[in-house]
Amino acid sequence: MTTGRTTDVIIATFCIENKIPLLFQDRDFIPFVEKLGLIPVLKEI
């Protein structure tokens, strides 16, 4: 796991736990949306 991915996990976890939608362009967040319930600001992923 790289530093960038660790940061993604921290950001995604915070947003998931607090039900905060995340605006992202990085494809690394798609599994968080599909499997863990991360809410994307834009529904087109």
PDB file of N, CA, C and O in Angstrom:
ATOM      1  N   MET A   1       0.852  -1.178   0.000  1.00  0.00           N
ATOM      2  CA  MET A   1       0.000   0.000   0.000  1.00  0.00           C
ATOM      3  C   MET A   1       0.896   1.239   0.000  1.00  0.00           C
ATOM      4  O   MET A   1       1.855   1.325   0.746  1.00  0.00           O
ATOM      5  N   THR A   2       0.552   2.169  -0.842  1.00  0.00           N
ATOM      6  CA  THR A   2       1.348   3.383  -0.953  1.00  0.00           C
ATOM      7  C   THR A   2       0.762   4.485  -0.071  1.00  0.00           C
ATOM      8  O   THR A   2      -0.360   4.374   0.417  1.00  0.00           O
ATOM      9  N   THR A   3       1.514   5.540   0.106  1.00  0.00           N
ATOM     10  CA  THR A   3       1.055   6.666   0.919  1.00  0.00           C
ATOM     11  C   THR A   3      -0.228   7.259   0.355  1.00  0.00           C
ATOM     12  O   THR A   3      -1.146   7.592   1.087  1.00  0.00           O
ATOM     13  N   GLY A   4      -0.312   7.373  -0.961  1.00  0.00           N
ATOM     14  CA  GLY A   4      -1.519   7.910  -1.588  1.00  0.00           C
ATOM     15  C   GLY A   4      -2.735   7.068  -1.276  1.00  0.00           C
ATOM     16  O   GLY A   4      -3.812   7.577  -0.992  1.00  0.00           O
ATOM     17  N   ARG A   5      -2.605   5.766  -1.299  1.00  0.00           N
ATOM     18  CA  ARG A   5      -3.723   4.881  -0.993  1.00  0.00           C
ATOM     19  C   ARG A   5      -4.099   4.962   0.478  1.00  0.00           C
ATOM     20  O   ARG A   5      -5.273   4.884   0.801  1.00  0.00           O
ATOM     21  N   THR A   6      -3.123   5.087   1.343  1.00  0.00           N
ATOM     22  CA  THR A   6      -3.419   5.244   2.772  1.00  0.00           C
ATOM     23  C   THR A   6      -4.242   6.503   2.999  1.00  0.00           C
ATOM     24  O   THR A   6      -5.225   6.489   3.747  1.00  0.00           O
ATOM     25  N   THR A   7      -3.881   7.563   2.326  1.00  0.00           N
ATOM     26  CA  THR A   7      -4.632   8.815   2.433  1.00  0.00           C
ATOM     27  C   THR A   7      -6.051   8.626   1.916  1.00  0.00           C
ATOM     28  O   THR A   7      -7.009   9.117   2.527  1.00  0.00           O
ATOM     29  N   ASP A   8      -6.211   7.899   0.812  1.00  0.00           N
ATOM     30  CA  ASP A   8      -7.545   7.618   0.276  1.00  0.00           C
ATOM     31  C   ASP A   8      -8.402   6.873   1.293  1.00  0.00           C
ATOM     32  O   ASP A   8      -9.580   7.175   1.462  1.00  0.00           O
ATOM     33  N   VAL A   9      -7.817   5.911   1.961  1.00  0.00           N
ATOM     34  CA  VAL A   9      -8.551   5.128   2.968  1.00  0.00           C
ATOM     35  C   VAL A   9      -8.996   6.021   4.120  1.00  0.00           C
ATOM     36  O   VAL A   9     -10.134   5.929   4.583  1.00  0.00           O
ATOM     37  N   ILE A  10      -8.124   6.886   4.574  1.00  0.00           N
ATOM     38  CA  ILE A  10      -8.472   7.786   5.682  1.00  0.00           C
ATOM     39  C   ILE A  10      -9.601   8.734   5.266  1.00  0.00           C
ATOM     40  O   ILE A  10     -10.568   8.916   6.006  1.00  0.00           O
ATOM     41  N   ILE A  11      -9.486   9.309   4.083  1.00  0.00           N
ATOM     42  CA  ILE A  11     -10.518  10.233   3.600  1.00  0.00           C
ATOM     43  C   ILE A  11     -11.845   9.510   3.418  1.00  0.00           C
ATOM     44  O   ILE A  11     -12.893   9.985   3.867  1.00  0.00           O
ATOM     45  N   ALA A  12     -11.815   8.350   2.754  1.00  0.00           N
ATOM     46  CA  ALA A  12     -13.046   7.590   2.519  1.00  0.00           C
ATOM     47  C   ALA A  12     -13.692   7.151   3.829  1.00  0.00           C
ATOM     48  O   ALA A  12     -14.912   7.252   3.994  1.00  0.00           O
ATOM     49  N   THR A  13     -12.893   6.684   4.770  1.00  0.00           N
ATOM     50  CA  THR A  13     -13.426   6.243   6.063  1.00  0.00           C
ATOM     51  C   THR A  13     -14.105   7.389   6.796  1.00  0.00           C
ATOM     52  O   THR A  13     -15.204   7.237   7.339  1.00  0.00           O
ATOM     53  N   PHE A  14     -13.477   8.546   6.811  1.00  0.00           N
ATOM     54  CA  PHE A  14     -14.070   9.713   7.464  1.00  0.00           C
ATOM     55  C   PHE A  14     -15.418  10.055   6.830  1.00  0.00           C
ATOM     56  O   PHE A  14     -16.406  10.286   7.527  1.00  0.00           O
ATOM     57  N   CYS A  15     -15.455  10.077   5.502  1.00  0.00           N
ATOM     58  CA  CYS A  15     -16.698  10.426   4.800  1.00  0.00           C
ATOM     59  C   CYS A  15     -17.784   9.376   5.021  1.00  0.00           C
ATOM     60  O   CYS A  15     -18.947   9.721   5.225  1.00  0.00           O
ATOM     61  N   ILE A  16     -17.419   8.110   5.000  1.00  0.00           N
ATOM     62  CA  ILE A  16     -18.395   7.035   5.223  1.00  0.00           C
ATOM     63  C   ILE A  16     -18.969   7.120   6.629  1.00  0.00           C
ATOM     64  O   ILE A  16     -20.185   7.073   6.823  1.00  0.00           O
ATOM     65  N   GLU A  17     -18.115   7.241   7.619  1.00  0.00           N
ATOM     66  CA  GLU A  17     -18.567   7.273   9.017  1.00  0.00           C
ATOM     67  C   GLU A  17     -19.434   8.488   9.317  1.00  0.00           C
ATOM     68  O   GLU A  17     -20.335   8.415  10.144  1.00  0.00           O
ATOM     69  N   ASN A  18     -19.167   9.598   8.659  1.00  0.00           N
ATOM     70  CA  ASN A  18     -19.911  10.827   8.930  1.00  0.00           C
ATOM     71  C   ASN A  18     -20.981  11.135   7.879  1.00  0.00           C
ATOM     72  O   ASN A  18     -21.579  12.203   7.906  1.00  0.00           O
ATOM     73  N   LYS A  19     -21.177  10.176   6.952  1.00  0.00           N
ATOM     74  CA  LYS A  19     -22.181  10.319   5.887  1.00  0.00           C
ATOM     75  C   LYS A  19     -22.022  11.628   5.104  1.00  0.00           C
ATOM     76  O   LYS A  19     -22.978  12.330   4.821  1.00  0.00           O
ATOM     77  N   ILE A  20     -20.768  11.925   4.763  1.00  0.00           N
ATOM     78  CA  ILE A  20     -20.436  13.135   4.016  1.00  0.00           C
ATOM     79  C   ILE A  20     -20.141  12.724   2.569  1.00  0.00           C
ATOM     80  O   ILE A  20     -19.264  11.892   2.332  1.00  0.00           O
ATOM     81  N   PRO A  21     -20.858  13.281   1.602  1.00  0.00           N
ATOM     82  CA  PRO A  21     -20.549  12.975   0.201  1.00  0.00           C
ATOM     83  C   PRO A  21     -19.147  13.464  -0.156  1.00  0.00           C
ATOM     84  O   PRO A  21     -18.688  14.487   0.353  1.00  0.00           O
ATOM     85  N   LEU A  22     -18.490  12.718  -1.022  1.00  0.00           N
ATOM     86  CA  LEU A  22     -17.125  13.060  -1.426  1.00  0.00           C
ATOM     87  C   LEU A  22     -17.088  13.356  -2.920  1.00  0.00           C
ATOM     88  O   LEU A  22     -17.581  12.574  -3.731  1.00  0.00           O
ATOM     89  N   LEU A  23     -16.526  14.492  -3.269  1.00  0.00           N
ATOM     90  CA  LEU A  23     -16.300  14.839  -4.664  1.00  0.00           C
ATOM     91  C   LEU A  23     -14.907  14.329  -5.021  1.00  0.00           C
ATOM     92  O   LEU A  23     -13.912  14.744  -4.430  1.00  0.00           O
ATOM     93  N   PHE A  24     -14.848  13.405  -5.958  1.00  0.00           N
ATOM     94  CA  PHE A  24     -13.555  12.830  -6.322  1.00  0.00           C
ATOM     95  C   PHE A  24     -13.498  12.561  -7.820  1.00  0.00           C
ATOM     96  O   PHE A  24     -14.515  12.426  -8.488  1.00  0.00           O
ATOM     97  N   GLN A  25     -12.268  12.489  -8.312  1.00  0.00           N
ATOM     98  CA  GLN A  25     -12.024  12.161  -9.707  1.00  0.00           C
ATOM     99  C   GLN A  25     -11.125  10.933  -9.794  1.00  0.00           C
ATOM    100  O   GLN A  25     -10.957  10.347 -10.856  1.00  0.00           O
ATOM    101  N   ASP A  26     -10.600  10.508  -8.668  1.00  0.00           N
ATOM    102  CA  ASP A  26      -9.665   9.393  -8.571  1.00  0.00           C
ATOM    103  C   ASP A  26     -10.431   8.067  -8.557  1.00  0.00           C
ATOM    104  O   ASP A  26     -11.303   7.856  -7.726  1.00  0.00           O
ATOM    105  N   ARG A  27     -10.095   7.176  -9.464  1.00  0.00           N
ATOM    106  CA  ARG A  27     -10.786   5.879  -9.543  1.00  0.00           C
ATOM    107  C   ARG A  27     -10.553   4.994  -8.323  1.00  0.00           C
ATOM    108  O   ARG A  27     -11.259   4.017  -8.128  1.00  0.00           O
ATOM    109  N   ASP A  28      -9.572   5.325  -7.515  1.00  0.00           N
ATOM    110  CA  ASP A  28      -9.314   4.543  -6.298  1.00  0.00           C
ATOM    111  C   ASP A  28     -10.493   4.582  -5.326  1.00  0.00           C
ATOM    112  O   ASP A  28     -10.613   3.729  -4.461  1.00  0.00           O
ATOM    113  N   PHE A  29     -11.365   5.573  -5.454  1.00  0.00           N
ATOM    114  CA  PHE A  29     -12.502   5.692  -4.545  1.00  0.00           C
ATOM    115  C   PHE A  29     -13.707   4.858  -4.979  1.00  0.00           C
ATOM    116  O   PHE A  29     -14.627   4.652  -4.196  1.00  0.00           O
ATOM    117  N   ILE A  30     -13.724   4.376  -6.212  1.00  0.00           N
ATOM    118  CA  ILE A  30     -14.876   3.624  -6.713  1.00  0.00           C
ATOM    119  C   ILE A  30     -15.185   2.378  -5.874  1.00  0.00           C
ATOM    120  O   ILE A  30     -16.354   2.138  -5.547  1.00  0.00           O
ATOM    121  N   PRO A  31     -14.207   1.573  -5.461  1.00  0.00           N
ATOM    122  CA  PRO A  31     -14.537   0.423  -4.605  1.00  0.00           C
ATOM    123  C   PRO A  31     -15.186   0.829  -3.268  1.00  0.00           C
ATOM    124  O   PRO A  31     -16.033   0.104  -2.743  1.00  0.00           O
ATOM    125  N   PHE A  32     -14.821   1.995  -2.751  1.00  0.00           N
ATOM    126  CA  PHE A  32     -15.448   2.481  -1.523  1.00  0.00           C
ATOM    127  C   PHE A  32     -16.924   2.780  -1.759  1.00  0.00           C
ATOM    128  O   PHE A  32     -17.757   2.579  -0.887  1.00  0.00           O
ATOM    129  N   VAL A  33     -17.235   3.278  -2.948  1.00  0.00           N
ATOM    130  CA  VAL A  33     -18.628   3.570  -3.310  1.00  0.00           C
ATOM    131  C   VAL A  33     -19.394   2.262  -3.488  1.00  0.00           C
ATOM    132  O   VAL A  33     -20.482   2.075  -2.927  1.00  0.00           O
ATOM    133  N   GLU A  34     -18.828   1.344  -4.254  1.00  0.00           N
ATOM    134  CA  GLU A  34     -19.515   0.104  -4.607  1.00  0.00           C
ATOM    135  C   GLU A  34     -19.648  -0.875  -3.448  1.00  0.00           C
ATOM    136  O   GLU A  34     -20.648  -1.587  -3.355  1.00  0.00           O
ATOM    137  N   LYS A  35     -18.671  -0.927  -2.570  1.00  0.00           N
ATOM    138  CA  LYS A  35     -18.667  -1.964  -1.529  1.00  0.00           C
ATOM    139  C   LYS A  35     -18.884  -1.459  -0.102  1.00  0.00           C
ATOM    140  O   LYS A  35     -19.348  -2.201   0.747  1.00  0.00           O
ATOM    141  N   LEU A  36     -18.551  -0.192   0.151  1.00  0.00           N
ATOM    142  CA  LEU A  36     -18.591   0.295   1.532  1.00  0.00           C
ATOM    143  C   LEU A  36     -19.556   1.442   1.774  1.00  0.00           C
ATOM    144  O   LEU A  36     -19.659   1.932   2.889  1.00  0.00           O
ATOM    145  N   GLY A  37     -20.217   1.902   0.720  1.00  0.00           N
ATOM    146  CA  GLY A  37     -21.249   2.908   0.909  1.00  0.00           C
ATOM    147  C   GLY A  37     -20.779   4.348   0.908  1.00  0.00           C
ATOM    148  O   GLY A  37     -21.498   5.224   1.371  1.00  0.00           O
ATOM    149  N   LEU A  38     -19.601   4.606   0.373  1.00  0.00           N
ATOM    150  CA  LEU A  38     -19.165   5.994   0.222  1.00  0.00           C
ATOM    151  C   LEU A  38     -20.147   6.700  -0.704  1.00  0.00           C
ATOM    152  O   LEU A  38     -20.522   6.160  -1.755  1.00  0.00           O
ATOM    153  N   ILE A  39     -20.557   7.884  -0.337  1.00  0.00           N
ATOM    154  CA  ILE A  39     -21.520   8.636  -1.135  1.00  0.00           C
ATOM    155  C   ILE A  39     -20.762   9.615  -2.036  1.00  0.00           C
ATOM    156  O   ILE A  39     -20.114  10.530  -1.541  1.00  0.00           O
ATOM    157  N   PRO A  40     -20.855   9.414  -3.347  1.00  0.00           N
ATOM    158  CA  PRO A  40     -20.208  10.372  -4.249  1.00  0.00           C
ATOM    159  C   PRO A  40     -21.089  11.599  -4.450  1.00  0.00           C
ATOM    160  O   PRO A  40     -22.320  11.488  -4.450  1.00  0.00           O
ATOM    161  N   VAL A  41     -20.484  12.765  -4.596  1.00  0.00           N
ATOM    162  CA  VAL A  41     -21.256  13.975  -4.876  1.00  0.00           C
ATOM    163  C   VAL A  41     -21.927  13.831  -6.239  1.00  0.00           C
ATOM    164  O   VAL A  41     -23.090  14.128  -6.406  1.00  0.00           O
ATOM    165  N   LEU A  42     -21.160  13.347  -7.222  1.00  0.00           N
ATOM    166  CA  LEU A  42     -21.698  13.106  -8.552  1.00  0.00           C
ATOM    167  C   LEU A  42     -22.027  11.628  -8.669  1.00  0.00           C
ATOM    168  O   LEU A  42     -21.202  10.774  -8.351  1.00  0.00           O
ATOM    169  N   LYS A  43     -23.209  11.306  -9.122  1.00  0.00           N
ATOM    170  CA  LYS A  43     -23.635   9.905  -9.200  1.00  0.00           C
ATOM    171  C   LYS A  43     -23.017   9.155 -10.356  1.00  0.00           C
ATOM    172  O   LYS A  43     -23.114   7.957 -10.436  1.00  0.00           O
ATOM    173  N   GLU A  44     -22.379   9.863 -11.282  1.00  0.00           N
ATOM    174  CA  GLU A  44     -21.736   9.219 -12.428  1.00  0.00           C
ATOM    175  C   GLU A  44     -20.332   8.805 -12.034  1.00  0.00           C
ATOM    176  O   GLU A  44     -19.440   9.621 -11.928  1.00  0.00           O
ATOM    177  N   ILE A  45     -20.147   7.491 -11.802  1.00  0.00           N
ATOM    178  CA  ILE A  45     -18.813   7.019 -11.436  1.00  0.00           C
ATOM    179  C   ILE A  45     -18.255   6.079 -12.475  1.00  0.00           C
ATOM    180  O   ILE A  45     -18.920   5.545 -13.285  1.00  0.00           O
TER     181      ILE A  45
END
